[in-house]
GROMACS .gro file of C-alpha atoms in nm:
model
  350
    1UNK     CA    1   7.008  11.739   9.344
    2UNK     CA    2   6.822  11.394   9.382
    3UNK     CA    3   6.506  11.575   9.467
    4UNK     CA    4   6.432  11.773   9.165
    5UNK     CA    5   6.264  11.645   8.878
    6UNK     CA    6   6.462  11.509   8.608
    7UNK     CA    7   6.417  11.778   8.357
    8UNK     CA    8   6.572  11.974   8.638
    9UNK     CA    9   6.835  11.823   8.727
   10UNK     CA   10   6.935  11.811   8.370
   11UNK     CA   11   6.942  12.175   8.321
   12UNK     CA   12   7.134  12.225   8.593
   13UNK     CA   13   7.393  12.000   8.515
   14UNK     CA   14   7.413  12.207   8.154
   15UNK     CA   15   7.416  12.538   8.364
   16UNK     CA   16   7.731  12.348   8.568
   17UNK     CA   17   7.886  12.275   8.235
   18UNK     CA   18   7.805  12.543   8.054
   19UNK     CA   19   7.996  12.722   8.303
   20UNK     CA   20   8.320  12.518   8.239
   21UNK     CA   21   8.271  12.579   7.909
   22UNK     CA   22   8.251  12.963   7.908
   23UNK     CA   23   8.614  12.969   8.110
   24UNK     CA   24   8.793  12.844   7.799
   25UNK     CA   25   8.635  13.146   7.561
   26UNK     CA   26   8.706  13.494   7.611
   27UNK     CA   27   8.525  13.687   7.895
   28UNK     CA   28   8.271  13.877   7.685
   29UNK     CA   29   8.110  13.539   7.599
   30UNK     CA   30   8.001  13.529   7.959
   31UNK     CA   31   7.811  13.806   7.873
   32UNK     CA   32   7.665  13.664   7.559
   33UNK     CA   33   7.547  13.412   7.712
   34UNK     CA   34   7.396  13.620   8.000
   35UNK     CA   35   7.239  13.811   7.746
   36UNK     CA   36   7.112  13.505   7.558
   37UNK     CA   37   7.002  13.282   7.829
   38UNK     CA   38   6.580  13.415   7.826
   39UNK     CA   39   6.545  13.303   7.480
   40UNK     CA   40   6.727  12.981   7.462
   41UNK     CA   41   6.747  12.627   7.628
   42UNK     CA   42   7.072  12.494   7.853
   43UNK     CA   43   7.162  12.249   7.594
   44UNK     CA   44   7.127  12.499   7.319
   45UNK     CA   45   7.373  12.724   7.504
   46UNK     CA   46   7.612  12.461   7.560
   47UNK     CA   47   7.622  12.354   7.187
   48UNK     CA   48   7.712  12.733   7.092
   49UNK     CA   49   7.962  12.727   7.352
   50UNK     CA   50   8.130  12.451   7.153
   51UNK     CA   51   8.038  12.589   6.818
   52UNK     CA   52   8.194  12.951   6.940
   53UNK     CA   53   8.558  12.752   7.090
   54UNK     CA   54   8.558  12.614   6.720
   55UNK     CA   55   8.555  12.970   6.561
   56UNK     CA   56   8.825  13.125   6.778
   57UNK     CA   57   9.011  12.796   6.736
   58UNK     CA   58   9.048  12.858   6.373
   59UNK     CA   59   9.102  13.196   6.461
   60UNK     CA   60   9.424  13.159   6.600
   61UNK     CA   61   9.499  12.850   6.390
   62UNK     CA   62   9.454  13.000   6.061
   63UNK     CA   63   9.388  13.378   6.035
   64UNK     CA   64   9.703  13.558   6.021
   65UNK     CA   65   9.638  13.831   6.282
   66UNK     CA   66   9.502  13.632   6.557
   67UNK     CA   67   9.837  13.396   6.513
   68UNK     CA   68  10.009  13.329   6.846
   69UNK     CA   69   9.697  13.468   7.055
   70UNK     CA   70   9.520  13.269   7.335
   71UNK     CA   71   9.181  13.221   7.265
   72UNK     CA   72   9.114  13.395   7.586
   73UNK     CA   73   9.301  13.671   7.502
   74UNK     CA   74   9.090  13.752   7.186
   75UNK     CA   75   8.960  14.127   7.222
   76UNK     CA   76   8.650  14.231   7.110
   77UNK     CA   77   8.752  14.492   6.925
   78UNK     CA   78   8.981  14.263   6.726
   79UNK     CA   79   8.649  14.082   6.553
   80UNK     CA   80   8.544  14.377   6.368
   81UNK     CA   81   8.852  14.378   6.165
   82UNK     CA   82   8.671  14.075   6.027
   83UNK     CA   83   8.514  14.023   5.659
   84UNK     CA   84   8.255  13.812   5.479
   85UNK     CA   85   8.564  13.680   5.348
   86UNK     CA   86   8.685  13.526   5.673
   87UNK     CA   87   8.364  13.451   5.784
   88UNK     CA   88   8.395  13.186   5.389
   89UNK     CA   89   8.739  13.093   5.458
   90UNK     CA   90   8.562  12.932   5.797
   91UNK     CA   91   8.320  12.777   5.638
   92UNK     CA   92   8.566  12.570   5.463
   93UNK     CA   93   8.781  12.546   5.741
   94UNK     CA   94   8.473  12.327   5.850
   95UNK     CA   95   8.428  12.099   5.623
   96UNK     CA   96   8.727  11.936   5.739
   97UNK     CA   97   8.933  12.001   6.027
   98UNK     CA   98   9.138  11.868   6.311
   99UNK     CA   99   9.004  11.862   6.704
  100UNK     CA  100   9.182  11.942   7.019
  101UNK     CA  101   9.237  11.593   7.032
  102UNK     CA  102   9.407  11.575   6.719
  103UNK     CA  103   9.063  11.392   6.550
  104UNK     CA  104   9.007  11.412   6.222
  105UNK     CA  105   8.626  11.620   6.231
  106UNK     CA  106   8.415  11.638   5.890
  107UNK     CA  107   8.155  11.840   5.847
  108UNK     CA  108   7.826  11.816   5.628
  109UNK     CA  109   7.609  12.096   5.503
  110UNK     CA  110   7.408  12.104   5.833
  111UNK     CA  111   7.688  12.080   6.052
  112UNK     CA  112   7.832  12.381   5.898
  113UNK     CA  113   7.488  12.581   5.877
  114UNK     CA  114   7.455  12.537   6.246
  115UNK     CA  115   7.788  12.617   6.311
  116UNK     CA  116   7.728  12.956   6.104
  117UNK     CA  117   7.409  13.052   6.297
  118UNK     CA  118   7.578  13.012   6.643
  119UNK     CA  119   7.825  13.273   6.538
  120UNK     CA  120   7.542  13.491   6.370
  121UNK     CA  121   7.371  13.481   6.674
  122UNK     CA  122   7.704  13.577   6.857
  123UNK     CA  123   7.767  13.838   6.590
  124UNK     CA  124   7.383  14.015   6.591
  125UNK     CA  125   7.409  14.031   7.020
  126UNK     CA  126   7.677  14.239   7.037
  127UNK     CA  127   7.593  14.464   6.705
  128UNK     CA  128   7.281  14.537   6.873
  129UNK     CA  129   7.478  14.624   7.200
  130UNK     CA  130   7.651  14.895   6.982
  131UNK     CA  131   8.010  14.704   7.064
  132UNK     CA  132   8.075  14.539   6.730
  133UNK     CA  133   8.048  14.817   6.438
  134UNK     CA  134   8.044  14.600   6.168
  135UNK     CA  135   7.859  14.247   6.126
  136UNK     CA  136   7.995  14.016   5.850
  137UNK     CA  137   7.791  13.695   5.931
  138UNK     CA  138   7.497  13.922   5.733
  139UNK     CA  139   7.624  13.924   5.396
  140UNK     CA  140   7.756  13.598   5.391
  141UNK     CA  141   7.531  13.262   5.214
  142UNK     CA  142   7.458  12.989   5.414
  143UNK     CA  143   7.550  12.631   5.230
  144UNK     CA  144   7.281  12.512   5.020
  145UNK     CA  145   7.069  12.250   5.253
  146UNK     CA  146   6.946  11.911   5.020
  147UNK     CA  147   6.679  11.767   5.168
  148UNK     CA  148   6.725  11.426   5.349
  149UNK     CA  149   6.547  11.140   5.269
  150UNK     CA  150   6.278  11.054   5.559
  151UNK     CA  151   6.347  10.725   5.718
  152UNK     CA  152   6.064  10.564   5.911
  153UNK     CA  153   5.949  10.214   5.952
  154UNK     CA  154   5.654  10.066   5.700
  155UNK     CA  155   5.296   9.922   5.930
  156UNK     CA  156   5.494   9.551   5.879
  157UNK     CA  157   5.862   9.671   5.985
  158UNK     CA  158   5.668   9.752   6.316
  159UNK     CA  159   5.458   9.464   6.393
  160UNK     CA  160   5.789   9.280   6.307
  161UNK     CA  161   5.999   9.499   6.553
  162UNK     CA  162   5.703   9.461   6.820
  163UNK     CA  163   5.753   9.091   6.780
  164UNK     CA  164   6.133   9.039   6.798
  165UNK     CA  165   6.157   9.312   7.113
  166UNK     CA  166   5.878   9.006   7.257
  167UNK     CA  167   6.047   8.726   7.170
  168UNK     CA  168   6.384   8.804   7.084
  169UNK     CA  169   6.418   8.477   6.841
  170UNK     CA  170   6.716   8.610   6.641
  171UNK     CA  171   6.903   8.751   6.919
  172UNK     CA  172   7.319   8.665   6.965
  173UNK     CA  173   7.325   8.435   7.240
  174UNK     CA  174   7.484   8.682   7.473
  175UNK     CA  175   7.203   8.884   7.413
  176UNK     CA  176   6.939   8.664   7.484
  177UNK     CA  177   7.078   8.624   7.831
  178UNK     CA  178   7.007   8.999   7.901
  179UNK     CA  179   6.655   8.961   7.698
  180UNK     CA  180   6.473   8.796   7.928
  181UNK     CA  181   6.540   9.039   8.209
  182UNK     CA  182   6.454   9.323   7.986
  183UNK     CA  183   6.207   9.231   7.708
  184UNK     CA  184   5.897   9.368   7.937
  185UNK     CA  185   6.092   9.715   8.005
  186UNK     CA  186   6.202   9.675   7.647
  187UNK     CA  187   5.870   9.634   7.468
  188UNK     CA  188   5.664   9.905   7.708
  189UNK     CA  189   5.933  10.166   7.617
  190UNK     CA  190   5.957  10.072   7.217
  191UNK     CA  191   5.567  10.057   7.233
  192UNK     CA  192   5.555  10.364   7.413
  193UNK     CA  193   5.762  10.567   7.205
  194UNK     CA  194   5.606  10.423   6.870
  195UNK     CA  195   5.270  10.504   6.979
  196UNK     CA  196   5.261  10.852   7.110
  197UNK     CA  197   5.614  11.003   6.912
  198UNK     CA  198   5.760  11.144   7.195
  199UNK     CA  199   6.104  11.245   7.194
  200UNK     CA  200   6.378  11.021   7.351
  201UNK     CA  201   6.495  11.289   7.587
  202UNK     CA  202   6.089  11.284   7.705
  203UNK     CA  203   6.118  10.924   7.761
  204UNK     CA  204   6.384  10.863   8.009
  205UNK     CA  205   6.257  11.186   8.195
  206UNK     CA  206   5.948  10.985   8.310
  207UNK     CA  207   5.858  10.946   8.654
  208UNK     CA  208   5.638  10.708   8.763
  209UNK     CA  209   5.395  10.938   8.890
  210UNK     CA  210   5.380  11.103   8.535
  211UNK     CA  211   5.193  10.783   8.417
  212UNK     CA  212   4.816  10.844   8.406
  213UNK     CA  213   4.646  10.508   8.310
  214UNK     CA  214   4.278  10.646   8.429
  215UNK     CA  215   4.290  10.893   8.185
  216UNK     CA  216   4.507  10.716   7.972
  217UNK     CA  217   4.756  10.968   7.928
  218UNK     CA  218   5.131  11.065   7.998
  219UNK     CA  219   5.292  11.436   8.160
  220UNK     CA  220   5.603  11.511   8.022
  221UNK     CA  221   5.878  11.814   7.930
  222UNK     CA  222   5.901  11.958   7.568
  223UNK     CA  223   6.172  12.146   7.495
  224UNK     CA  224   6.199  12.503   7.662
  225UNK     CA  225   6.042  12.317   7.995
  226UNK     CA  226   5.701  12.301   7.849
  227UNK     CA  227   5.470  12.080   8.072
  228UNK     CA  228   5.219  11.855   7.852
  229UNK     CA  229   4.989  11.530   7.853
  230UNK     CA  230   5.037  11.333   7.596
  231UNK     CA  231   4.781  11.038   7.542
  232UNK     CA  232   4.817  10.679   7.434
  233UNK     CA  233   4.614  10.370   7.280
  234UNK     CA  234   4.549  10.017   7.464
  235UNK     CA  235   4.831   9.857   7.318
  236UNK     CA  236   4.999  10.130   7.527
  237UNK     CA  237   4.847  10.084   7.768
  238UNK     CA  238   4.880   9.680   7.818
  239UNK     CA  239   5.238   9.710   7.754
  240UNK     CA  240   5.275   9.998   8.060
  241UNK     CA  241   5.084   9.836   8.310
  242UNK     CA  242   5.308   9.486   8.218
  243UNK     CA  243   5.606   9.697   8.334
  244UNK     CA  244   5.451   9.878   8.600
  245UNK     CA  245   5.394   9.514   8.769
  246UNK     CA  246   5.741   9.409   8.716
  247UNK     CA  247   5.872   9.768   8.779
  248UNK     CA  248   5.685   9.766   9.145
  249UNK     CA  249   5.908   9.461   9.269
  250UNK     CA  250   6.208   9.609   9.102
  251UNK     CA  251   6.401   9.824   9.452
  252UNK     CA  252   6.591  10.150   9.237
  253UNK     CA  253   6.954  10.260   9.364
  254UNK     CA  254   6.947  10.610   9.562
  255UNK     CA  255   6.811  10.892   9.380
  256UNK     CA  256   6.644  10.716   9.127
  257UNK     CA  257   6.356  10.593   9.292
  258UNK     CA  258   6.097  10.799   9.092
  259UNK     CA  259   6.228  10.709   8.712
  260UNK     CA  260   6.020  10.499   8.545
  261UNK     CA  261   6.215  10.313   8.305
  262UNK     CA  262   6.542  10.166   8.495
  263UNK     CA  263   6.823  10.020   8.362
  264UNK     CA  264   6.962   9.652   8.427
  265UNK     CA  265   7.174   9.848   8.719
  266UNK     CA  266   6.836  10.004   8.841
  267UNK     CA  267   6.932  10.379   8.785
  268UNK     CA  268   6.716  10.576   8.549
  269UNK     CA  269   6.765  10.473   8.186
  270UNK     CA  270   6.956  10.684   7.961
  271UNK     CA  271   6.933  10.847   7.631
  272UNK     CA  272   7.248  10.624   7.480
  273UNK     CA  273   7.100  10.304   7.667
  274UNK     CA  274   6.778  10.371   7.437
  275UNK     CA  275   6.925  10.450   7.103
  276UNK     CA  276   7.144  10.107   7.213
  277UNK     CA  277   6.875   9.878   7.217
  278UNK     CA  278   6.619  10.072   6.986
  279UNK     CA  279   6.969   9.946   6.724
  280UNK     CA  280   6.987   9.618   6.887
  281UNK     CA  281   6.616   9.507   6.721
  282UNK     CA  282   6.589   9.761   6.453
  283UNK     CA  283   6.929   9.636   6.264
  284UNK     CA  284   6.754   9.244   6.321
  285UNK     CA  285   6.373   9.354   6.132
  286UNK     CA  286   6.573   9.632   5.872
  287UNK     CA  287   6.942   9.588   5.867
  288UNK     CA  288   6.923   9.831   5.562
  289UNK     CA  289   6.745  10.124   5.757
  290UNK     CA  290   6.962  10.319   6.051
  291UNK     CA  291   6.674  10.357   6.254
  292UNK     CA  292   6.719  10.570   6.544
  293UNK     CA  293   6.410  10.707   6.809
  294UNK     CA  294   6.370  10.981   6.664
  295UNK     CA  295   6.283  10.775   6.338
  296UNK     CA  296   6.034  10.586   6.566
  297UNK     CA  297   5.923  10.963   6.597
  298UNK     CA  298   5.897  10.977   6.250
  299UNK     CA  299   5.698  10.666   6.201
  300UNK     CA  300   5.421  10.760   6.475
  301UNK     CA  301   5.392  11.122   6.267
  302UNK     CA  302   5.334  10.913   5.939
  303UNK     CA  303   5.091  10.690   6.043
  304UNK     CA  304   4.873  10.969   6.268
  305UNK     CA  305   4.906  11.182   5.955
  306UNK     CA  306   4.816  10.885   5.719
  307UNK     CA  307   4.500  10.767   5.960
  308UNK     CA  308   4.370  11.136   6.051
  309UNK     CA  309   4.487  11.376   5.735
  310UNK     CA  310   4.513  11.654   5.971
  311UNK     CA  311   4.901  11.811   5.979
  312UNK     CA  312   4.801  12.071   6.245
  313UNK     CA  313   4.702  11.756   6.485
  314UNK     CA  314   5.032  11.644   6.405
  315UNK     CA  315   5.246  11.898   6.453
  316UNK     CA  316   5.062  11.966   6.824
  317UNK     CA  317   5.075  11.588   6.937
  318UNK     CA  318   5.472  11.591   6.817
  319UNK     CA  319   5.567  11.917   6.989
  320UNK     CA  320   5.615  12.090   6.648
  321UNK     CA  321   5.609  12.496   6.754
  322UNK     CA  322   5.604  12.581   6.360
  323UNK     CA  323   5.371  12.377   6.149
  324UNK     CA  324   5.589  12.420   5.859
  325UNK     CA  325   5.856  12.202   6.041
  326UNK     CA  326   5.596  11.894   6.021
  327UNK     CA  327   5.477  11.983   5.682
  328UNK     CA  328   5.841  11.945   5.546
  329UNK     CA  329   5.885  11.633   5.668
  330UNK     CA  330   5.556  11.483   5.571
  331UNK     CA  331   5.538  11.666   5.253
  332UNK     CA  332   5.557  11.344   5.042
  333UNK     CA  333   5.264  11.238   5.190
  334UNK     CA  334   5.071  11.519   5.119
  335UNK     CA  335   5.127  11.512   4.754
  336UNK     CA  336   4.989  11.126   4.794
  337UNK     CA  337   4.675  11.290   4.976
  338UNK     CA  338   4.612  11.586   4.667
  339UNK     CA  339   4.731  11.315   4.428
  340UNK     CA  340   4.418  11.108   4.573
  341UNK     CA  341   4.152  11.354   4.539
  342UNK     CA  342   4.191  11.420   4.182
  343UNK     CA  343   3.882  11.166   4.089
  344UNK     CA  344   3.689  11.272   4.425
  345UNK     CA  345   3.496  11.534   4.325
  346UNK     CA  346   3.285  11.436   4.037
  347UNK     CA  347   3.188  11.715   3.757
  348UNK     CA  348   2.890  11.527   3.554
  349UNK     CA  349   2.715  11.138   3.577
  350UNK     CA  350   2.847  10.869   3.372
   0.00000   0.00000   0.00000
């Protein structure tokens, strides 16, 4: 398994659990899922897989004709007795409910619209097979989604980030003991992800041999396996080749010889590693801000949009596959932009 690409090895470990998954849910999900598996990502599979365990859970936990059935023993048949009416009762069945684990799970607006869709999706396969006569999930109303306030750092909040992640001045003293054997690993990846907004996932799936410093640029995996170059500035640049120095005298465990960011046990750096220390300086520079990478994301988007004006150059370099996706989220900024050119175009001479 140590010989495929990350990306790869990823997706197979989904496929692996994805697997376990399915054995818990009745055996026409298998199918589903079959069925599904063209038009859909591993990790989008697997979070249906939970999503569908949650509807039959409730199914046998709260609807009066499934009471005393095993999930796995859930027919077919049985879901077209359903209505739009169960399909409501679920919906507030999510808002707040127990786990398997007897945890107390709440649910917001988008947690239950996702939920909903996974089952739509579940619903509209086997309606089009001609096995489910009747689909509820199409007359029922999907929450009403408020929009969420975009969080992203301001031009100073990132020179001030920059600086701490260098010189880690108002670190605890337990972590300035780990600083100085990270703060070159630490700044090249918070540099690199604030100046090309790639996605987290995209970052710790580097190789080293996906660095391109003669053309400047960087390959990496969008979602759906997509192979891209993504190019970066000279303070990118400086900050890479810092790392790449240290990086070269650094000898990785087994397997992870290729990865180009390494933790302090020199396997490949993970996803929870980087949202650890991307909290570690971010609560320090804007204790009042939950920034997360994906707001570092958010910030590169702003300030490409802000500097160039063009939303379709956005939504490419970010991976957007629907413009309207990056419009939404930089739609304040484009009322600042029309707001702008109201005195621009002038009618007569003073």
């Amino acid at each position: 398994m140590s010989d495929l690409p990350y990306h790869e090895q990823k997706d197979r470990e989904n496929i692996l659990r994805l697997r376990q998954l399915i054995k818990d849910l009745p055996p026409y999900c298998a199918r589903y899922f079959r069925g599904i598996e063209p038009r859909t990502s591993s990790r989008t599979r697997i979070a249906y897989a939970y999503d569908l365990k949650v509807f039959f859970s409730f199914l046998t936990k709260e609807h009066p004709a499934f009471s005393g059935i095993e999930i796995r023993d859930i027919k077919l048949s049985q879901l077209d007795t359903l209505h739009s009416v169960d399909i409501e009762e679920y919906m507030e069945y999510l808002k707040y409910r127990f786990n398997d684990k007897d945890q107390e799970v709440v649910n917001k607006e988008r947690g239950i619209i996702r939920k909903v869709c996974s089952l739509k999706s579940f619903y509209n396969y086997f309606f089009r097979q001609e096995e489910l006569k009747t689909n509820p999930l199409a007359l029922v109303q999907l929450p009403k989604l408020h929009d969420k306030e975009i969080i992203r750092l301001d031009i100073d909040e990132v020179a001030l980030l920059l600086d701490e992640v260098e010189r880690g001045d108002n670190l605890t003293k337990k972590q300035k003991a780990f600083h100085e054997k990270t703060k070159i690993r630490d700044l090249a990846l918070l540099t690199l992800l604030l100046g090309t907004g790639i996605r987290v996932s995209e970052c710790v799936g580097l190789d080293i041999q996906d660095v391109d410093l003669k053309n400047g640029g960087i390959r990496i995996h969008r979602k759906g396996g997509k192979e891209v170059t993504v190019y970066f500035g000279t303070e990118v640049e400086d900050a890479l080749l810092d790392y790449l120095d240290e990086r070269s005298r650094i000898i990785p465990e087994t397997g992870h010889e290729d990865a180009l960011f390494l933790s302090l046990q020199n396997k490949r750096i993970s996803v929870r590693s980087v949202e650890n220390l991307v909290k570690k300086y971010a609560r320090i520079v804007t204790p009042l801000k939950k920034i997360t990478p994906h707001k570092l994301r958010s910030t590169y988007g702003t300030n490409l949009y802000r500097e160039t004006g063009d939303i379709y150059l956005v939504a490419d370099v970010l991976g957007h596959s629907d413009v309207n996706t990056t419009k939404k989220h930089y739609a304040a900024l484009e009322d600042d932009r029309r707001r702008s050119a109201r005195n621009a175009v002038r009618l007569r001479e003073s």
